[in-house]
Amino acid sequence: MASERPLEELKTNEFLIGIAALMHVKNHSHVKVLAVSETDDSEPVALTPENVATRRYPLIRDAYFYVNKAPGRPLDPIVREFMRYCLSREGQETIVKAGYYYPLPRDYLLEQRGKLD
């Protein structure tokens, strides 16, 4: 449910069920957000900013960067520096300020930075 229309339809159809990202539902007080569990016997996890940021929430979607790099050739220096910025503290702060994504966990950032070298 990436658009406003389905979220608005939840106001008039009590039987409607949808899946939406936290960034889309936060301005819709009529939407009831349910906790979900990864397995039948695990505890449900609420959709909260903290659970998304720590990646505890089971329905997290990842965003990916793909770069065009020829096998055996180095990554374009401009692309490498842009990726370093995205994976830096400053880059992660910029992402958070934009209001759409949460910062990546530190261990994941370090792993991804290592792939640039």
Backbone as a ProteinNet text record, in pm:
[ID]
protein_1_A
[PRIMARY]
MASERPLEELKTNEFLIGIAALMHVKNHSHVKVLAVSETDDSEPVALTPENVATRRYPLIRDAYFYVNKAPGRPLDPIVREFMRYCLSREGQETIVKAGYYYPLPRDYLLEQRGKLD
[TERTIARY]
83.9	0	87.7	147.9	237.4	165	37.4	-34.5	-135.4	-183.3	-278.2	-416.7	-456.7	-593.4	-628.1	-546.3	-582	-589.3	-501.5	-505.9	-633.2	-678.7	-803.8	-923.8	-917.1	-1027.1	-1046.1	-941.4	-954.8	-1056.6	-1083	-1181.4	-1323.2	-1350.6	-1488.1	-1513.7	-1411	-1428.6	-1365.7	-1449.2	-1398.6	-1337.9	-1357.7	-1304.9	-1175.2	-1129.8	-1009.7	-885.1	-792.8	-663.8	-555.9	-454.2	-346.9	-212.1	-110.1	27.2	89.8	148.1	209.8	330.1	422.2	540	501.8	578.9	554.8	549.1	634.1	635.7	505.3	427.6	301.1	183.9	189.6	74.6	82.2	196.9	211.8	118.6	70.1	-21.6	-167.5	-196.6	-333	-376	-433.8	-469.9	-579.8	-654.1	-761.2	-707.5	-580.3	-522	-475.8	-519.8	-476.4	-357.4	-244	-121.3	-105.4	-89.8	-79.9	64.3	91.7	220.9	219	332.7	341.1	457	444.3	551.8	611.6	735.9	806.3	761.8	727.9	681.3	557.9	490.5	370	396.8	515.6	542.9	632.7	658.1	738.7	648.3	702.5	627.6	605.9	486	462.8	548.1	592	674.8	595.7	586	511.1	588.3	514.1	574.3	601.2	724.1	766.3	895.3	926.5	1053.8	1173.8	1172.7	1284.6	1296.2	1183.2	1188.1	1226.4	1194.3	1238.2	1388.1	1432.3	1573.4	1664.9	1619.7	1701.9	1678.1	1589.3	1558.3	1493.5	1426.2	1352.7	1219	1160.7	1030.3	1044.7	963.3	982.5	954.1	876.1	838.2	915.2	1040.6	1123.2	1154.7	1145.3	1188.4	1322.7	1411.6	1541.1	1541.4	1619.5	1645.1	1788.1	1810	1940.9	1998.6	2129.8	2203.3	2265.9	2251.1	2318.5	2408	2530.8	2623.2	2672.5	2701.5	2750.4	2902.9	2957.2	3101.8	3143.8	3234.2	3283	3368.4	3355.4	3437.7	3586.9	3661.1	3805.1	3848.2	3753.9	3785.9	3747.6	3818.6	3783.3	3652.3	3591	3469.1	3504.6	3420.8	3441.4	3462.1	3568	3597	3482.6	3409.7	3297.6	3185.9	3157.6	3054.9	3098.2	3226.7	3279.2	3262.3	3296	3283.8	3138.5	3049.2	2906.8	2859.6	2902.2	2863.6	2923.2	3048	3109.3	3026.6	2983.3	2900.2	2770.1	2703.8	2577.1	2595.2	2711.1	2738.1	2809.6	2828.5	2893.8	2790.5	2838.9	2749.4	2670.4	2740.2	2673.6	2567.1	2599.6	2503.1	2381.2	2403.1	2291.9	2205.6	2268.4	2191.8	2107.3	2160.7	2085.9	1964	1980.4	1869.4	1759	1798	1699.9	1627.4	1699.9	1638	1536.3	1558.5	1464	1329.5	1330	1205.6	1148.8	1223.3	1169.6	1234.1	1357.2	1430.5	1494.5	1535.3	1606.4	1751.8	1842	1982.9	2005.7	2106.4	2142.1	2219.2	2208	2286.1	2436.3	2513.2	2657.2	2729	2699.9	2770.3	2741.7	2621.1	2585.5	2657.1	2664.4	2736.4	2882.9	2946.1	3086.7	3105.4	3015.3	3022.7	3012.8	2918.4	2899.1	3015.4	3069.3	3185.6	3303.6	3320	3428.6	3420.1	3301.8	3283.6	3330.7	3347.8	3391.6	3542	3615.2	3762.4	3809.6
-118.4	0	123.6	153.6	268.2	397.6	390.6	513.4	546.5	667.7	714.7	652.6	625.6	578.3	451.6	345.6	226.6	254.8	340.8	374.3	449.8	535	607.4	512.2	411.5	315.7	234.2	225.1	154.7	222.5	350.8	423.6	373.4	329.2	294.9	145.6	63.3	-80.6	-153	-196	-258.7	-396.3	-452.9	-585.5	-580.7	-463.1	-447.5	-472.2	-547.2	-573.3	-529.7	-464.7	-420.3	-432.3	-423.8	-422.6	-292.6	-218.5	-90.7	-67.8	11.7	47.7	148.2	149.5	241.1	385.7	421	559.6	599	502.8	533.4	539.1	463.8	458	557.6	619.4	703.3	824	867.8	982.3	941	815.8	764	700.9	782.4	734.4	628.8	618.7	519.3	379.8	369.5	240.5	168.7	46	-36.1	-118.9	-95	-164.8	-284.8	-401.5	-524.9	-569.5	-628.1	-692.6	-825.8	-865.5	-992.8	-1074.6	-1206.4	-1294.6	-1366	-1404.9	-1471.1	-1616	-1679	-1817.9	-1830	-1943.3	-1965.3	-1959.6	-2000.6	-2007.5	-1894.3	-1792.9	-1680.2	-1563.6	-1478.3	-1362.6	-1261.6	-1203.7	-1098.5	-975	-910	-790	-672.5	-565.6	-447.2	-370.4	-305	-218.8	-83.3	-66.4	59.1	105.1	234	280.1	202.5	174.2	100.9	-40.5	-111	-247.7	-252.7	-147.8	-140.9	-111.3	-13.3	26.3	-86.8	-166.1	-277.9	-405.4	-397.8	-508	-627.1	-600.7	-705.9	-734.6	-633.1	-650.5	-743.4	-850	-953.4	-911.1	-807.7	-771.7	-651.3	-639.8	-529	-548.2	-437.4	-438.6	-368.3	-424.3	-360.9	-281.1	-176.5	-100.4	-133.6	-151	-192.9	-91.2	-83.8	-11.1	-115.2	-95.4	-180.2	-90.3	-134.1	-56.8	-142.6	-77.3	-145.5	-149.1	-265.4	-281.6	-401.2	-378.3	-487.3	-582.8	-713.2	-810.6	-782.6	-788.2	-768	-623	-530.7	-388.4	-319.2	-212.5	-141	-64.1	-40.2	40.5	184.9	250.7	391.1	470.5	552.7	626.1	716.1	775.4	862.4	779.2	665.2	575.2	525.1	488	439	544.4	669.2	774.8	801.4	793.6	809.2	697.1	575	461.5	476	521.6	545.4	647.5	752.7	853.6	790.4	713.1	650	560.5	497	404.3	470.9	602.2	675.8	722.2	769.1	823.6	941.9	1030.8	1147.3	1104.6	1006.6	956.7	895.5	820.1	758.6	865.2	970.8	1081	1151.7	1167	1229.6	1146.2	1016.2	925	938.6	944.7	958	1092.2	1199.6	1332.3	1338.5	1260.5	1258.2	1200.9	1120.2	1071.1	943.8	876.8	757	627.5	634.9	513.6	530.2	418.1	416	381.5	421	389.3	238.3	195	53.5	21.8	-100.1	-138.9	-129.3	-95.9	-72.4	-191.6	-313.1	-430.1	-448.7	-418.8	-429.7	-321.9	-200.1	-92.4	-129.7	-183.2	-222.3	-330.6	-426.6	-534.1	-477.5	-386.7	-330.3	-239.1	-163.1	-79	-164.3	-280.6	-371.4	-418.8	-424.5	-468.5	-363.8	-240.2	-133.3	-136.1	-203	-206.4	-322
0	0	0	-108.2	-113.8	-145.7	-177.4	-210.5	-101.5	-104.9	-4.7	-21.3	-143.1	-167.9	-89.2	-95.9	-17.4	132.5	182.4	324.6	359.3	270.9	292.7	286.1	200.9	188.7	315.9	397.3	524.7	615.9	594.5	675.4	650.2	528.7	491.4	477.3	477.3	460.7	578.7	671.3	793.3	768.9	650.7	620	539.6	508.5	427.3	511.4	455.5	519.8	421.9	471.5	383.6	450.8	370.7	420.4	372.9	466.3	431.8	521.7	474.4	552.6	660.6	767.5	878.9	830.9	735.9	688	620.9	572.3	506.6	604.6	712.3	803.1	918.1	939.3	1058.5	1061.1	946.8	942.5	927	950.6	936.2	1068.6	1155.9	1289.5	1286	1176.4	1165.8	1133.4	1099.4	1062.6	1188.8	1204.9	1317.4	1271	1333.1	1296.6	1389	1330	1406.7	1424.6	1539.3	1560.8	1485.7	1433.8	1361.7	1417.1	1401.4	1446.1	1326	1340.6	1231.7	1216.2	1327.7	1325.5	1413.5	1404.2	1484.6	1634.2	1676.6	1820.3	1871.6	1789.4	1837.1	1877	1960.2	2009	1896.1	1887.4	1787.5	1817.5	1713.5	1725.4	1668.7	1746.6	1703.8	1597.1	1509.3	1408.1	1472.4	1519.5	1581.2	1513.9	1523.6	1467	1522.1	1652.3	1712.6	1655.9	1643.3	1591.3	1443.9	1370.5	1230.8	1226.3	1305.1	1304.5	1349.6	1445.4	1494	1414.3	1316.9	1226	1297.6	1408.8	1479.1	1411.9	1349.2	1286.4	1165.9	1158.1	1055	911	888.6	751.9	697.9	735.7	688.5	540.8	467.4	326.7	318.7	243.7	224.1	94.7	93.9	-28.7	-70.4	-197.1	-246.3	-343.7	-347	-449.7	-541.5	-667.7	-765.8	-849.4	-870.7	-952.7	-1068.1	-1177.5	-1296.5	-1290	-1253.3	-1240.7	-1324.6	-1415.7	-1500	-1416.9	-1438	-1364.9	-1385.1	-1276	-1283.3	-1296.4	-1297.2	-1309	-1178.2	-1144	-1020.4	-1036.5	-924.8	-921.8	-956.3	-1032.1	-1067	-937.4	-927.3	-803.6	-756.8	-849.1	-810.8	-748.7	-807.7	-753.1	-616	-603.2	-474.6	-365.2	-395.2	-294.6	-258.1	-355.7	-326	-233.5	-261.7	-177.2	-36.9	-29.4	102.9	181.6	113.9	179.8	230.4	146.2	186.1	307.7	317.6	427.2	544.7	537.9	646.6	748.8	861.7	964.4	908.4	837.8	778.9	677.7	595.6	497.6	563.9	669.5	741.5	808.8	861.1	920.4	815.2	695.3	585.8	550.4	547	516.3	621.1	746.9	855.1	845.2	818.2	806.6	693.8	589.1	476.9	520.7	627.8	685.3	626	541.5	477.5	524.5	569.8	606.3	742.5	799.4	926.1	898.9	987.8	964.5	971.2	899.3	901.1	1028.5	1079.2	1197.1	1167.9	1269.9	1254.8	1192	1238.2	1184.4	1035.4	994.3	853	771.5	825.9	757.6	736.1	840.1	828.7	723.6	720.8	621.1	479.4	458.5	325.2	285.1	380.6	349.9	305.6	368.3	331.8	187.9	133.1	-5.7	-106	-59.6	-149.6	-173.6	-87.7	-100.6	-185.7
[MASK]
+++++++++++++++++++++++++++++++++++++++++++++++++++++++++++++++++++++++++++++++++++++++++++++++++++++++++++++++++++++

